Short mmCIF file of C-alpha atoms in Angstrom, two decimals:
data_model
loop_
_atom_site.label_atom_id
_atom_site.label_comp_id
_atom_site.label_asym_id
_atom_site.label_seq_id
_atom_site.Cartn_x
_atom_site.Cartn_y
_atom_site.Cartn_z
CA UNK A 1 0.00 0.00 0.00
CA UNK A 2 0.88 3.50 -0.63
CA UNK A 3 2.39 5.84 2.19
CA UNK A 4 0.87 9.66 2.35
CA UNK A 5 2.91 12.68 4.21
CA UNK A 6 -0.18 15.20 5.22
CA UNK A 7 0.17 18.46 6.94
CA UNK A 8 -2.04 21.19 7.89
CA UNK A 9 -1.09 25.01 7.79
CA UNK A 10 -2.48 28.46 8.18
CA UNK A 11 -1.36 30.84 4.84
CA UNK A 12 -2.13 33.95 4.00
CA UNK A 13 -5.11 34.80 2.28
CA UNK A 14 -3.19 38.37 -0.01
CA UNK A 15 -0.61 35.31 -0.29
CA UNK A 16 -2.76 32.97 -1.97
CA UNK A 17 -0.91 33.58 -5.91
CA UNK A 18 2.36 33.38 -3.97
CA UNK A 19 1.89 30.07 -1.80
CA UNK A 20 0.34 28.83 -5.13
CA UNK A 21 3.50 29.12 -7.21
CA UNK A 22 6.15 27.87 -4.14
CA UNK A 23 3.78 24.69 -4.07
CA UNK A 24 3.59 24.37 -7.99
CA UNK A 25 7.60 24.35 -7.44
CA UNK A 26 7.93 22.15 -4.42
CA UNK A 27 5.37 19.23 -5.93
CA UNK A 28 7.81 18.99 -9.09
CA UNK A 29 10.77 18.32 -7.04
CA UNK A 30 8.92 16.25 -4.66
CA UNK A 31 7.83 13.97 -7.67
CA UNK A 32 11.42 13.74 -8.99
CA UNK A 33 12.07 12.30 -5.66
CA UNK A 34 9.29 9.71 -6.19
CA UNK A 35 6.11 10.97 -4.82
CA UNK A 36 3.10 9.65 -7.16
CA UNK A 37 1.02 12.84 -6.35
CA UNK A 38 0.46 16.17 -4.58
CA UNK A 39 -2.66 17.63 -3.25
CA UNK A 40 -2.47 21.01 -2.36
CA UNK A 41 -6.16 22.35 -1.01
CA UNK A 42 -7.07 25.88 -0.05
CA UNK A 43 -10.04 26.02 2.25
CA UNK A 44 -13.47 27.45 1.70
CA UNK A 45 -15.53 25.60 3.69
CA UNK A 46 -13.79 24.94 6.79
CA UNK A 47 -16.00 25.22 9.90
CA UNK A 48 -14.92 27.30 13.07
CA UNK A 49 -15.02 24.39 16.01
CA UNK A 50 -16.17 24.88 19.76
CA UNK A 51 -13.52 22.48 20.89
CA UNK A 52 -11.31 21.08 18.11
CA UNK A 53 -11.05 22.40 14.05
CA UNK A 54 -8.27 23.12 11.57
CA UNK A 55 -8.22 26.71 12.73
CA UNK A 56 -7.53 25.84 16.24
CA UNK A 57 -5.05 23.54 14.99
CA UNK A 58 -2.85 25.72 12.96
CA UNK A 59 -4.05 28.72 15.13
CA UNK A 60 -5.28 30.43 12.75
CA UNK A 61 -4.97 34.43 12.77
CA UNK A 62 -7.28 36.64 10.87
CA UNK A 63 -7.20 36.44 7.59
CA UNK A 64 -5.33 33.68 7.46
CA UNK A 65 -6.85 30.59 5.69
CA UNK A 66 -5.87 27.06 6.27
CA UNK A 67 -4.60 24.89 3.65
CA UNK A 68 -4.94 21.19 3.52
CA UNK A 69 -2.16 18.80 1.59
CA UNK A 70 -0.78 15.54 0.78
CA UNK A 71 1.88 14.02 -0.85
CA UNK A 72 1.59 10.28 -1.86
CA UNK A 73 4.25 8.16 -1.64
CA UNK A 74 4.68 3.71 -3.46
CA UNK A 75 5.96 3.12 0.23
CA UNK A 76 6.92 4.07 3.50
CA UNK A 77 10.78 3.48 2.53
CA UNK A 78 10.12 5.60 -0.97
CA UNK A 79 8.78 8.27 0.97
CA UNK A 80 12.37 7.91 3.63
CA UNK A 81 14.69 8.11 0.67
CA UNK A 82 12.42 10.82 -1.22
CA UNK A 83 12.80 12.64 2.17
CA UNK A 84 16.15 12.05 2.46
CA UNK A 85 16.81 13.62 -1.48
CA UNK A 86 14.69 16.32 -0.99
CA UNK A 87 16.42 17.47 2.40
CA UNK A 88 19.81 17.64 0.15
CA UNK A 89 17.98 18.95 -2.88
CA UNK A 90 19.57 22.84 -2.86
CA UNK A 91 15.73 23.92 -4.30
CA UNK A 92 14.12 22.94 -1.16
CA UNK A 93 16.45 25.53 1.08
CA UNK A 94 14.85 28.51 2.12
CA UNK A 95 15.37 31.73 -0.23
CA UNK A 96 15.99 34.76 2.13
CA UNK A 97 14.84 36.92 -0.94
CA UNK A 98 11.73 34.77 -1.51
CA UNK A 99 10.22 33.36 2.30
CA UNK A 100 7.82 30.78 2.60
CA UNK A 101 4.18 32.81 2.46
CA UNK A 102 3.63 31.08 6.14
CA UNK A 103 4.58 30.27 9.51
CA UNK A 104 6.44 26.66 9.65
CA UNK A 105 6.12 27.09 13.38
CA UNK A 106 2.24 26.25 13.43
CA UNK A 107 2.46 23.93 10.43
CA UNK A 108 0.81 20.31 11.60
CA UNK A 109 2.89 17.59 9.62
CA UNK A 110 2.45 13.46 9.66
CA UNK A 111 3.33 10.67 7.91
CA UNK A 112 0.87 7.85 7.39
CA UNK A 113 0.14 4.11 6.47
CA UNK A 114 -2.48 3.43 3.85
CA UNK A 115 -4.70 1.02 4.95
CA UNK A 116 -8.17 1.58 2.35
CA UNK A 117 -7.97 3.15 -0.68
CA UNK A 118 -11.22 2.86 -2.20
#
């Protein structure tokens, strides 16, 4: 079964075009490192919670907006040596001229064993 790396973040929502084209970048060289796919999922209908909800999670600010993602993987061990290429893959270091449009500090990250894929 597959393996799936999911995370969770608060972005922007005036930094919408620009988290759109750093994740259009990232996906490419995460699928030369062998994921099968990339999600990348802005929210629009994302409910405020009473307890527990993505906003609390990421804690959200206003006007921030929290994105939902996923990056598929054949296998648990593609997914380690992917990892381990990316980490040395001089496109995936930060760009003090170009910053991440979010806070890495409240990002929620996991990786994950299939177990239905229907």
């Amino acid at each position: 079964m597959t393996y799936v790396d999911g995370y969770v973040i608060p972005v922007s929502a005036a930094d919408k075009d620009k988290y759109i084209e750093q994740a259009q970048r990232a996906a490419s060289v995460f699928k030369e490192h062998g994921a099968i796919e990339i999600y990348e999922n802005w929210g629009d209908d994302v409910p405020e919670g009473e307890v527990t909800s993505f906003y609390k999670a990421v804690q959200c600010k206003e006007g921030e907006v929290v994105v939902f993602s996923w990056a598929v993987w054949p296998s648990k061990e593609a997914r380690d040596e992917g990892w381990k290429a990316l980490m040395e893959d001089p496109r995936m270091k930060p760009d003090p001229d170009n910053p991440m449009p979010f806070d890495g500090k409240r990002l929620i990250y996991g990786g994950f064993s299939t177990i239905i894929h229907a």
